[in-house]
CSV table of C-alpha atoms and ligand atoms in Angstrom, one decimal:
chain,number,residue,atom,x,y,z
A,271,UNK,CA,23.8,-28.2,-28.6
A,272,UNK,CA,23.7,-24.6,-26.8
A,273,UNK,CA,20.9,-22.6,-26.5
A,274,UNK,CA,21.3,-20.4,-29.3
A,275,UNK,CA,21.3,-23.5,-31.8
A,276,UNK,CA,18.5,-24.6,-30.2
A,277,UNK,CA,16.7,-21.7,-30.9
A,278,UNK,CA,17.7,-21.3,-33.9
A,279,UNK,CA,18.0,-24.3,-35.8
A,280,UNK,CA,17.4,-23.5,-39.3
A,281,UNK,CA,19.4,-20.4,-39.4
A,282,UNK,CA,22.8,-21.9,-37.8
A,283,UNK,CA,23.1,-24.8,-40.2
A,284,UNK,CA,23.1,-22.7,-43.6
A,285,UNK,CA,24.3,-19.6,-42.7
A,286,UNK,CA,24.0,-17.2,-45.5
A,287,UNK,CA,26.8,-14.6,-46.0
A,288,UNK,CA,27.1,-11.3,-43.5
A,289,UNK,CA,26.4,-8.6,-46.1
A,290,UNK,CA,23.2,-10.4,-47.2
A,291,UNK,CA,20.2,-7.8,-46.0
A,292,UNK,CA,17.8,-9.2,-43.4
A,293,UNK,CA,15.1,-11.7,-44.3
A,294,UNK,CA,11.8,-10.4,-44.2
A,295,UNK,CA,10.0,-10.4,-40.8
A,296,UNK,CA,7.7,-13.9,-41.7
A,297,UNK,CA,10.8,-15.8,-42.5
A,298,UNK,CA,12.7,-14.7,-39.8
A,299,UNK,CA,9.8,-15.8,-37.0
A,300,UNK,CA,9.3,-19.3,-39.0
A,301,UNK,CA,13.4,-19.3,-37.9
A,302,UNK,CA,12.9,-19.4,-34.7
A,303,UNK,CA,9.5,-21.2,-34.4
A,304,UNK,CA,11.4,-24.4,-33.0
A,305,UNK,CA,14.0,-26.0,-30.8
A,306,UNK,CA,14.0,-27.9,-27.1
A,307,UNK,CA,14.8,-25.0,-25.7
A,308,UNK,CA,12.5,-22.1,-27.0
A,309,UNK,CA,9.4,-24.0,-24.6
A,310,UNK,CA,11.8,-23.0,-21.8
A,311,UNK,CA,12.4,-19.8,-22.6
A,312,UNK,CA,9.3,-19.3,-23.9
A,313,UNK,CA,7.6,-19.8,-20.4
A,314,UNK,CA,9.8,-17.4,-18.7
A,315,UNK,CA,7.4,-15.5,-16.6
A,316,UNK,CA,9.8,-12.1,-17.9
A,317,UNK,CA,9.6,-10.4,-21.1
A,318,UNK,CA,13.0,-12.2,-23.0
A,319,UNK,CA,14.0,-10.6,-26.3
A,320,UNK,CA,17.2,-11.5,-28.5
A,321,UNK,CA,18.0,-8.8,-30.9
A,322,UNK,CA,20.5,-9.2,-33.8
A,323,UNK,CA,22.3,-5.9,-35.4
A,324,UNK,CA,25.1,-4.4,-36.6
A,325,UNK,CA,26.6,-2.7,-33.6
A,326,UNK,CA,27.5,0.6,-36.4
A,327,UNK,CA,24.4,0.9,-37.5
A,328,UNK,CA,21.1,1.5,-35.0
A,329,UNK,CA,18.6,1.3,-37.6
A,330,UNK,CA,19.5,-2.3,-38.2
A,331,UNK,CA,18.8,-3.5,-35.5
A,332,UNK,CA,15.8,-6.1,-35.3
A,333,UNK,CA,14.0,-8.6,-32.6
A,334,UNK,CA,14.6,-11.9,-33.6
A,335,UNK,CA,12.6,-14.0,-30.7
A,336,UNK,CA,10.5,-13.0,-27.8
A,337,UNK,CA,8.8,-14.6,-25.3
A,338,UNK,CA,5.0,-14.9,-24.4
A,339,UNK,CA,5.6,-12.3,-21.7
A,340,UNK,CA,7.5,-9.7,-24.3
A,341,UNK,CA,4.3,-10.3,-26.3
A,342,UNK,CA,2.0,-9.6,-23.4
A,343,UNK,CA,4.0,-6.6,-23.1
A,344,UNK,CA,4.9,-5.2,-26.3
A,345,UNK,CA,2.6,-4.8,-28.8
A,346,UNK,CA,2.1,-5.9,-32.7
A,347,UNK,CA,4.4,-9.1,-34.4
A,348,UNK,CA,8.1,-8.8,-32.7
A,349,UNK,CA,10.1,-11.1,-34.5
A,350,UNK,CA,11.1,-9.1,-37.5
A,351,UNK,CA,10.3,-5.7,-35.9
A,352,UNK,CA,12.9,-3.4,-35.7
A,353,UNK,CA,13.8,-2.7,-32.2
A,354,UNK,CA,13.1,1.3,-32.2
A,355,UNK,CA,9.5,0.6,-33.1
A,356,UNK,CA,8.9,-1.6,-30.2
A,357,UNK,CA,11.2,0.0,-28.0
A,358,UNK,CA,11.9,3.8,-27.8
A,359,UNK,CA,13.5,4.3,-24.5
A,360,UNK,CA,17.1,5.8,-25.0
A,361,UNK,CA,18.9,4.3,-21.8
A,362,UNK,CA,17.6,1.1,-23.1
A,363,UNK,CA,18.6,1.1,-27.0
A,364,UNK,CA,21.8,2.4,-25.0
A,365,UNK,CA,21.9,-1.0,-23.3
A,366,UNK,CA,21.2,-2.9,-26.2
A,367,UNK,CA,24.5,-1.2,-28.1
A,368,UNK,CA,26.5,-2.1,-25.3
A,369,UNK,CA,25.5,-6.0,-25.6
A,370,UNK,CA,26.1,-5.8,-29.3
A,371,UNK,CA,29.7,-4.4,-28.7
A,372,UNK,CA,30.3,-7.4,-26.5
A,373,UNK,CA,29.9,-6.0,-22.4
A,374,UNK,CA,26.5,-6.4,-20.5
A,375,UNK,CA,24.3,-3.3,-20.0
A,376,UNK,CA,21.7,-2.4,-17.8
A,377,UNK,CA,18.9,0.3,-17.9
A,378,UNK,CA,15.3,1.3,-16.4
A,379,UNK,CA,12.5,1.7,-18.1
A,380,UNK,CA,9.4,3.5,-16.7
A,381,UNK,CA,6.2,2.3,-19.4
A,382,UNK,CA,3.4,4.5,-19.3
A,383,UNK,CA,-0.4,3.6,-19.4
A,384,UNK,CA,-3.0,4.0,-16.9
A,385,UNK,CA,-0.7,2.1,-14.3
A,386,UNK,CA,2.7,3.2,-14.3
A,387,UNK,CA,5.6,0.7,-14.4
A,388,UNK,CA,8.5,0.1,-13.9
A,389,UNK,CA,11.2,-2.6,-15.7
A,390,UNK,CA,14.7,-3.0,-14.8
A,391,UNK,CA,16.5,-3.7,-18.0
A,392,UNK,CA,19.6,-6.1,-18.3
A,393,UNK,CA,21.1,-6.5,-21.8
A,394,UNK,CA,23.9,-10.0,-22.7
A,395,UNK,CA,25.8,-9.8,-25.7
A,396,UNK,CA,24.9,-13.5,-27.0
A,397,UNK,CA,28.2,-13.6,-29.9
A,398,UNK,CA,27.8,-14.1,-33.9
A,399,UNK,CA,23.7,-14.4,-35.5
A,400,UNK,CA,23.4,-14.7,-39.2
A,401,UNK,CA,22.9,-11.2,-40.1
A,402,UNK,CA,24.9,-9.4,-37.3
A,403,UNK,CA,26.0,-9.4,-33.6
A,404,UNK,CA,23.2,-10.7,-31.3
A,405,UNK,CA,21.8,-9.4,-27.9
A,406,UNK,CA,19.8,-10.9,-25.6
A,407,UNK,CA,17.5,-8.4,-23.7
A,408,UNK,CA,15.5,-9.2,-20.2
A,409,UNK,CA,12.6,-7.2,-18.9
A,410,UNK,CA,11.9,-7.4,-15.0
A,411,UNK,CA,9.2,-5.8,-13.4
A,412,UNK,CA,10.2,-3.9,-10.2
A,413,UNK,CA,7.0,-1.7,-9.8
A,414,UNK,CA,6.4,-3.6,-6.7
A,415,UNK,CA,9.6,-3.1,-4.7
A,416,UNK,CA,10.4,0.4,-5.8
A,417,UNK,CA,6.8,1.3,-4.6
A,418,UNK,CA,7.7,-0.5,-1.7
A,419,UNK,CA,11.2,0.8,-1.0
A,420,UNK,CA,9.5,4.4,-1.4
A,421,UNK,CA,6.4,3.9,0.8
A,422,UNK,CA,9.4,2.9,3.3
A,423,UNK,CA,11.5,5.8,2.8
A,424,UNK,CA,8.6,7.8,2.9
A,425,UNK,CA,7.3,6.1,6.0
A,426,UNK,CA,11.0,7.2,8.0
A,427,UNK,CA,11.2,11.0,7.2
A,428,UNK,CA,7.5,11.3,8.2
A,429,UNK,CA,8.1,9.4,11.5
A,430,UNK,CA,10.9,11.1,12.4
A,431,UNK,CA,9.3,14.3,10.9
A,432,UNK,CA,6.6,13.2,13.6
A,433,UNK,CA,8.7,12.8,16.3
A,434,UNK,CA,11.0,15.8,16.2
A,435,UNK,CA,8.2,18.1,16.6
A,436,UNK,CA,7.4,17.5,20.1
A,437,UNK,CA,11.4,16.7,20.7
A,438,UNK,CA,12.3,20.5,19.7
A,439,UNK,CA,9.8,21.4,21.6
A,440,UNK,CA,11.0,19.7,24.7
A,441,UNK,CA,14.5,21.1,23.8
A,442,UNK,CA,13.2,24.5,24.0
A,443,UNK,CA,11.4,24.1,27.1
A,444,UNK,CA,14.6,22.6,28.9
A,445,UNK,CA,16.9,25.7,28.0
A,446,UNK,CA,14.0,28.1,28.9
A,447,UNK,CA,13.5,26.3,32.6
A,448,UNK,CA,17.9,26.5,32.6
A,449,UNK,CA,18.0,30.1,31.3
A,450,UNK,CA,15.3,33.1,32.1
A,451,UNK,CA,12.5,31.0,33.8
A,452,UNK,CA,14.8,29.5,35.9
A,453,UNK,CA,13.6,30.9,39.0
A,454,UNK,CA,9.8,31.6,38.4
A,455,UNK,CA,7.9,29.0,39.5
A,456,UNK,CA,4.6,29.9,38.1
A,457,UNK,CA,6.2,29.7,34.3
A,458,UNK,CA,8.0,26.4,35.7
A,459,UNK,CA,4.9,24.7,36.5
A,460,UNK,CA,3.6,25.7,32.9
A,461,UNK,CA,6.4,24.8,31.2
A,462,UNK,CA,6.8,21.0,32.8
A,463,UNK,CA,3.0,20.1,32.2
A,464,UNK,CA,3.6,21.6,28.7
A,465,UNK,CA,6.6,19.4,28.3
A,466,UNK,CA,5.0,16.4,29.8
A,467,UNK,CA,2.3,16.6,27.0
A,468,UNK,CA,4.8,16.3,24.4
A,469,UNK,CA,6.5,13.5,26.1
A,470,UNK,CA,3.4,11.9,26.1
A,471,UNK,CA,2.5,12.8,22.4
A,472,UNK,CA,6.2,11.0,21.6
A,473,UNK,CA,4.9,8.2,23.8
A,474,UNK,CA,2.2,7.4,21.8
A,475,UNK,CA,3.2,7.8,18.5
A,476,UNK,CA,6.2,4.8,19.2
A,477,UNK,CA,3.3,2.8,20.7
A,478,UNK,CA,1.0,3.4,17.5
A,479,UNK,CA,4.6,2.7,15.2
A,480,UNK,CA,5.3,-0.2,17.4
A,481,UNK,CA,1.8,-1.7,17.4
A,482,UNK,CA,1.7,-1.0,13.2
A,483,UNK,CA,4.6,-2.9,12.8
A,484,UNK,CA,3.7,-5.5,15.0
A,485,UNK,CA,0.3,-6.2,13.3
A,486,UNK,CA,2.1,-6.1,9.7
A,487,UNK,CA,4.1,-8.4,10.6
A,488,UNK,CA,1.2,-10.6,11.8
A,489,UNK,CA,-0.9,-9.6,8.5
A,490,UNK,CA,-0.4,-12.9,6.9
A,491,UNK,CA,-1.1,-15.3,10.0
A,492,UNK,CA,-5.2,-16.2,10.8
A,493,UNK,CA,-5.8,-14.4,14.0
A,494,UNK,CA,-6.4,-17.3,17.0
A,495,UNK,CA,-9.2,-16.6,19.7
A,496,UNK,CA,-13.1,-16.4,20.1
A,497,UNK,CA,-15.0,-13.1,21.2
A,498,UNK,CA,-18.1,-11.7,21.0
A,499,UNK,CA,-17.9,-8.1,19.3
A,500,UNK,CA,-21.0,-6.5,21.1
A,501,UNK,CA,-19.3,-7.3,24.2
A,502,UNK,CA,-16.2,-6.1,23.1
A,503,UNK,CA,-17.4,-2.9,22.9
A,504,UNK,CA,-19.4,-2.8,25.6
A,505,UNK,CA,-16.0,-2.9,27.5
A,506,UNK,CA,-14.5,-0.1,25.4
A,507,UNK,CA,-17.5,2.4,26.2
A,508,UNK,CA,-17.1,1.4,29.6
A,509,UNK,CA,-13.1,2.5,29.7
A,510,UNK,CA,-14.2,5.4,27.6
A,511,UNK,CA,-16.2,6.9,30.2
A,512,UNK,CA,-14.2,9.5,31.5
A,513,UNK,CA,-13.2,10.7,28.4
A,514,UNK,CA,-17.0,10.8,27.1
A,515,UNK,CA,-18.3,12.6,30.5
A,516,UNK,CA,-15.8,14.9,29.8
A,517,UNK,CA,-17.0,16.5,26.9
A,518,UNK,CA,-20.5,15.6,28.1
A,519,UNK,CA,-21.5,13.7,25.4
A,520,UNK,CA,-24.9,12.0,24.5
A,521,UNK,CA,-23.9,7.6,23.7
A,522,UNK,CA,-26.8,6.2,22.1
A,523,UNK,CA,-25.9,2.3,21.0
A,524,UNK,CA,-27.7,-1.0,20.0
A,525,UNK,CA,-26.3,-4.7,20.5
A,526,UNK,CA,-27.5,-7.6,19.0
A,527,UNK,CA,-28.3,-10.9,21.6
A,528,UNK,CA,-25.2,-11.9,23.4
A,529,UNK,CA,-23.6,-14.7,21.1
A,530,UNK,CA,-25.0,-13.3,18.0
A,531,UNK,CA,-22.0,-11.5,16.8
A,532,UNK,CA,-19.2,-14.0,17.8
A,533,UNK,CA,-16.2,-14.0,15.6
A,534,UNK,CA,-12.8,-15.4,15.5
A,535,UNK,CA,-10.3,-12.7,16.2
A,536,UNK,CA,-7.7,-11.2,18.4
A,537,UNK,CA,-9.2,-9.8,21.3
A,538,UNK,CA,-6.2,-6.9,21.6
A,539,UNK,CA,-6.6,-6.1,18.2
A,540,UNK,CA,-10.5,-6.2,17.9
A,541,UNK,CA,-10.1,-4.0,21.3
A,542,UNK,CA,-8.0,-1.7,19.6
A,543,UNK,CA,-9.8,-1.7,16.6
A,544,UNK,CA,-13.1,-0.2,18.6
A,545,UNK,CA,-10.8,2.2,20.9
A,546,UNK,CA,-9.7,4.0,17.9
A,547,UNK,CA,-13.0,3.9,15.9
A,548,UNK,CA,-14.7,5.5,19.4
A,549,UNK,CA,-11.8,7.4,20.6
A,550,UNK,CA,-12.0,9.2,17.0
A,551,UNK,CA,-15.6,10.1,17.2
A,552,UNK,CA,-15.3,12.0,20.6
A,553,UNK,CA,-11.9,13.3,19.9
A,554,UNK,CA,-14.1,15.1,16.6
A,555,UNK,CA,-17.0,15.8,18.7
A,556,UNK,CA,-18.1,19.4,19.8
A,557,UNK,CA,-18.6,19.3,23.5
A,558,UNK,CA,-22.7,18.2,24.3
A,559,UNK,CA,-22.7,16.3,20.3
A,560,UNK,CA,-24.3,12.6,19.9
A,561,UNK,CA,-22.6,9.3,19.4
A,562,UNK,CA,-24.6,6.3,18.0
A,563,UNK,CA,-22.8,3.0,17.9
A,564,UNK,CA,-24.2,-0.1,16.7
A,565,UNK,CA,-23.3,-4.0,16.3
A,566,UNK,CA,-25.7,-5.9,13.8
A,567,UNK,CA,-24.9,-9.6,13.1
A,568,UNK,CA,-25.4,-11.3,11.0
A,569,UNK,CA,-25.0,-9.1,7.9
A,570,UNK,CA,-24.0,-9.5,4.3
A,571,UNK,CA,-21.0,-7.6,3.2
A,572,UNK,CA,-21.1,-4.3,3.8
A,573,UNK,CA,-19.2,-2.8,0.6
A,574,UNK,CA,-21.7,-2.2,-1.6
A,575,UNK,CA,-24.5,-0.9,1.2
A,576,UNK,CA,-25.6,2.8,0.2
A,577,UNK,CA,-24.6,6.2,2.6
A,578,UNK,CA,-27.6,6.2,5.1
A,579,UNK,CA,-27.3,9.8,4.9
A,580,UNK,CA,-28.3,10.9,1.1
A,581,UNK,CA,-26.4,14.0,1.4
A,582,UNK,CA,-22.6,12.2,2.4
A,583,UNK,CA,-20.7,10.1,0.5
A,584,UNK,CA,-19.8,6.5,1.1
A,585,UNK,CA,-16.9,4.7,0.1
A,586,UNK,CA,-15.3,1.6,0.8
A,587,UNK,CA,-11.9,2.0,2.2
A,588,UNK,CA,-10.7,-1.8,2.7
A,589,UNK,CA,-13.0,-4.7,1.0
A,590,UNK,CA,-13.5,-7.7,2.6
A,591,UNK,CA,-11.2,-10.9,1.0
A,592,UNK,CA,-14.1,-13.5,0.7
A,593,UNK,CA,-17.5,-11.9,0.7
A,594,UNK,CA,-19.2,-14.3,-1.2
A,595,UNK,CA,-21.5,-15.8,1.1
A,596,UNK,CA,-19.8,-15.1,3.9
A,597,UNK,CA,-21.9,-13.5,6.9
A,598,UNK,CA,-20.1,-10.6,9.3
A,599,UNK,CA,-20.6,-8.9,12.4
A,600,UNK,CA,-21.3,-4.9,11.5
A,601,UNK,CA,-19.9,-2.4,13.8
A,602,UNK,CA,-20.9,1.1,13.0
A,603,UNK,CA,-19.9,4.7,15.4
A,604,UNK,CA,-21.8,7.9,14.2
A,605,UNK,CA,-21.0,11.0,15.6
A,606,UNK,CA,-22.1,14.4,14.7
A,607,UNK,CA,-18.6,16.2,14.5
A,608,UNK,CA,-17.2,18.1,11.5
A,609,UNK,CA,-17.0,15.4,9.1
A,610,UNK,CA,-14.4,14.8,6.4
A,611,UNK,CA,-14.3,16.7,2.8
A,612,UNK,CA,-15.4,14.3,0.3
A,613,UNK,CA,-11.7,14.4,-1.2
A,614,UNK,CA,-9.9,13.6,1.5
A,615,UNK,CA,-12.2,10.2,2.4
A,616,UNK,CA,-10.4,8.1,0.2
A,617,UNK,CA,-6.7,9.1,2.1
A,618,UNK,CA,-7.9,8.5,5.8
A,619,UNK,CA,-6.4,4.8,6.4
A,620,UNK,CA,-3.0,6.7,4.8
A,621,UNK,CA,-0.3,7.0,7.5
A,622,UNK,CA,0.2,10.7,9.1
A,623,UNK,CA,-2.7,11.2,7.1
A,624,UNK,CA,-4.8,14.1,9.5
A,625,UNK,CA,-7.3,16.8,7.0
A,626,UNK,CA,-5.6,19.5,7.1
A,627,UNK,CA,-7.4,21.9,9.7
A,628,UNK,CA,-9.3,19.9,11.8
A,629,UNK,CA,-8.9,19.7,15.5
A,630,UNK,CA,-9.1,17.0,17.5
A,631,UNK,CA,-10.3,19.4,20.5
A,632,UNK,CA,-8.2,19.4,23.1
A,633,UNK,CA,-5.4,17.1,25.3
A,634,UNK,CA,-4.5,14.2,22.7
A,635,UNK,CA,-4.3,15.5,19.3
A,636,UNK,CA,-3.9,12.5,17.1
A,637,UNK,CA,-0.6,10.4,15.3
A,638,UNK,CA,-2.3,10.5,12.0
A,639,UNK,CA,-1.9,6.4,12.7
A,640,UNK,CA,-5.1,5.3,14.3
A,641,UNK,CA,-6.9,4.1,11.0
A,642,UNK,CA,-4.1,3.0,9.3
A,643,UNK,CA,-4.0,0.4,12.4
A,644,UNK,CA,-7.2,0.0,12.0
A,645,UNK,CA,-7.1,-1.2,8.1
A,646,UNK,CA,-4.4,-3.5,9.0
A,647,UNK,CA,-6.0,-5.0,11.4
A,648,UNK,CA,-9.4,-5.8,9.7
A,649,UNK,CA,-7.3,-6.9,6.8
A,650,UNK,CA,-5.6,-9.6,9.2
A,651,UNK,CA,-9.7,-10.8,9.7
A,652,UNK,CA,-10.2,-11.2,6.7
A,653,UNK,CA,-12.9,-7.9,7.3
A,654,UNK,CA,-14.2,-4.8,5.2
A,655,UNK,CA,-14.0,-1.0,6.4
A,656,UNK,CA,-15.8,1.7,5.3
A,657,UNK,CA,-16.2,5.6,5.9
A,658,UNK,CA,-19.6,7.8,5.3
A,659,UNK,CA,-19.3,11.4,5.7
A,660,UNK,CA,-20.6,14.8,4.8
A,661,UNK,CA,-18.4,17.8,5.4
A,662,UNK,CA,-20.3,19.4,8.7
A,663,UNK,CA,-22.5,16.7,9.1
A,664,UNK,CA,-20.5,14.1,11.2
A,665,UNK,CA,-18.5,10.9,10.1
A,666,UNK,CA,-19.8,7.3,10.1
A,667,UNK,CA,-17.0,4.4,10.0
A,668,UNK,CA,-18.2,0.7,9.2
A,669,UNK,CA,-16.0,-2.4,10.2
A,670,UNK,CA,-17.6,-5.2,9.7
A,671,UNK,CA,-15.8,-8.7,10.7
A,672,UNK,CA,-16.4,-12.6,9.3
A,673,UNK,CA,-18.4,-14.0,11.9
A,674,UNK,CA,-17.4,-17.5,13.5
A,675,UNK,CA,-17.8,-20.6,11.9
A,676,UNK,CA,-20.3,-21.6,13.9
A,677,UNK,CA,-22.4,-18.7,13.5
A,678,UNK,CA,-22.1,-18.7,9.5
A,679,UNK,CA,-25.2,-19.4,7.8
B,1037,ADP,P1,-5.6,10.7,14.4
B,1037,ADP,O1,-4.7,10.0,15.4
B,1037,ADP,O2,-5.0,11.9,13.8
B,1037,ADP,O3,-7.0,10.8,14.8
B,1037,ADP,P2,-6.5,8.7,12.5
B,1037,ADP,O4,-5.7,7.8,11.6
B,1037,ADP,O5,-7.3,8.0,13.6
B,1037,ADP,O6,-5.4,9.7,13.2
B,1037,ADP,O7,-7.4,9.6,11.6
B,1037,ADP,C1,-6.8,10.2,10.5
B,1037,ADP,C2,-7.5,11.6,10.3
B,1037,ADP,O8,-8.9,11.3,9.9
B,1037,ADP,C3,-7.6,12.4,11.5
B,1037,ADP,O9,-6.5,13.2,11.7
B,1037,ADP,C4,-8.8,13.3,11.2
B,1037,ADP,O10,-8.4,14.3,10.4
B,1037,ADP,C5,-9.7,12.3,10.3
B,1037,ADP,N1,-10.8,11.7,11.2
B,1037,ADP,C6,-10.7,10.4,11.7
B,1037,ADP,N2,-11.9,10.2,12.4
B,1037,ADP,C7,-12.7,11.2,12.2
B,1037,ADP,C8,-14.0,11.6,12.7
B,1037,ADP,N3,-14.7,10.7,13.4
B,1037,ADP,N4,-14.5,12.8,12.3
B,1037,ADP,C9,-13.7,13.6,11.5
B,1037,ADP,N5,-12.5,13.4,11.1
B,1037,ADP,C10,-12.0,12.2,11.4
């Protein structure tokens, strides 16, 4: 028996005769309501339509069958419905013409809604129905890879953007040194410490895209290794001293009892995680400002904790996977630097993200990349991050981390 029997069982064994208008839409869906094969189809996890029409004559076309995901998607009773009801998008009804004419089609259709989506189209011509030609119609939903294909595109001409910058500049520098400032020494020695500022700018943006795409690739995999987190950045601050002395800076911090905030984690990464977290809050500091940094442990989730500050807002920027009942390890730097405009808190984990304006004071101004990294890598714990800020009145980021088995209450 082939599939189209199967599906319609009724209608193929008393065929009634071609100029005979179409049943009514209840008759028609009775039609179809059995057959081995319509469980298959109907479980399809795509929308699957057969139409039947008259190739010459759009209005006639109807839906004959769909499937439990057409329903989901399409709304009102399908079988019987004519197809420009359910279905207005041109390129697709195009399709559709094409199958009944006897040659596949294909189409896109963007559907609107509060989330935008988008279906890839494919259209079969299926032969003879009862009542005209008949085409069978799939649905799949590609949302996911264009977004993905696009963040990726996107992602190149922004890291290239990134890294021609500093490469023109080096450019210009080396025809300068060849041409007019050839033989001044004093521009010379400008120039070269200029130049090896940008090479160190292109340095660290491949080791920031090298280290994002190492940890993505990572994402999925449990992290393997033991470390207490109030030690961890102890030995941060201690590596951050020059930097910290240098724009004289007041470090205020509070650990919990060694042991207390244990957690299972990637030591690099965890280190990593607290280098850019600190490293941000004196890059943003005014010379002589205040840093506070905290570890608290245990803690509940931190997502739904209020901004300490009453005038800043809080939001959550990455929430943790598990939180219910699940105790963390709560890593907090404050600093008193310009803070972040309330509209541009929920784009700071975005990569080459920077607000517009601000300055990073001095020798390293950022790759934009820092807390993208760092949302990738809490994510890979299994942790939450979030950002409290005031425009003027100093940033506070929150990481907090699943602590160790062993500590979990
Ligand atoms: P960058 O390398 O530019 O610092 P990040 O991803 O670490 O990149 O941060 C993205 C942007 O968020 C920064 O360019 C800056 O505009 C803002 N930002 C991050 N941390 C702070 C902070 N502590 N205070 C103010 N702005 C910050």
């Amino acid at each position: 028996m082939s599939i189209l029997k199967a599906l319609w069982p009724l209608r193929t064994a008393e065929a009634p005769a071609a100029e005979e208008p179409p049943p009514p839409a209840a008759v028609r869906a009775a039609d179809v309501s059995q057959g081995p094969f319509r469980a298959l189809v109907e479980s399809l996890p795509d929308p699957v339509l057969v139409i039947e029409g008259d190739p010459d004559e759009p209005a006639s076309r109807r839906i004959v069958f769909a499937n439990a995901a057409a329903r989901d998607l399409l709304p009102g009773r399908l079988e019987g419905m004519r197809l420009v009801t359910a279905l207005r998008n041109p390129e697709l009804l195009e399709a559709v013409d094409e199958a009944l004419l006897g040659a596949p089609g294909s189409a896109q259709m963007e559907a609107g809604g509060a989330q935008e989506r988008i279906w890839a189209v494919q259209t079969r011509p299926l032969g003879q129905g009862n009542f005209g030609r008949l085409a069978l119609l799939t649905l799949r939903d590609e949302t996911d890879v264009r977004r993905a294909e696009r963040m990726r595109v996107d992602f190149l001409a922004n890291a290239s953007h990134e890294l021609r910058t500093p490469l023109a500049s080096l450019s210009g520098f080396i025809e300068t040194l060849r041409g007019h400032a050839k033989d001044d020494e004093q521009a010379r020695e400008t120039f070269l410490g200029i130049m090896q500022a940008q090479a160190e700018r292109m340095r660290r943006l491949i080791d920031d895209l090298m280290s994002l795409s190492r940890i993505e690739l990572n994402e999925h995999i449990a992290p393997e290794g033991r470390l207490d987190l109030a030690l961890a950045v102890t030995d941060v601050l201690d590596a951050l001293v020059p930097l910290v002395r240098e724009k004289n800076l007041c470090v205020s911090t509070q650990m919990p009892a060694r042991g207390a905030a244990d957690i299972d984690g990637d030591r690099d990464q965890i280190l990593q995680v607290i280098q850019n977290l600190v490293e941000n809050a004196v890059k943003y500091s005014g010379n002589e400002g205040a840093l506070s940094i905290t570890v608290s442990a245990p803690v509940a989730d931190d997502s739904t904790t209020p901004a300490l500050d009453p005038a800043a807002t809080r939001i959550t920027l990455l929430a943790p996977d598990r939180p219910a009942g699940r105790r963390f390890a709560l890593l907090r730097v404050t600093d008193q630097g310009p803070g972040i405009p309330r509209d541009r808190l929920p784009r700071l984990t975005e990569r080459f993200y920077r607000v517009e304006g601000q300055k990073s004071g001095g020798t390293r101004p950022g790759t934009g990349l820092g807390l993208a990294i760092v949302k990738h890598i809490v994510n890979r714990h299994r942790g939450g991050m979030a950002v409290e800020s005031a425009e003027g009145r100093g940033a506070s980021f929150s990481v907090w981390l699943p602590l160790a088995e062993k500590e979990a209450t």
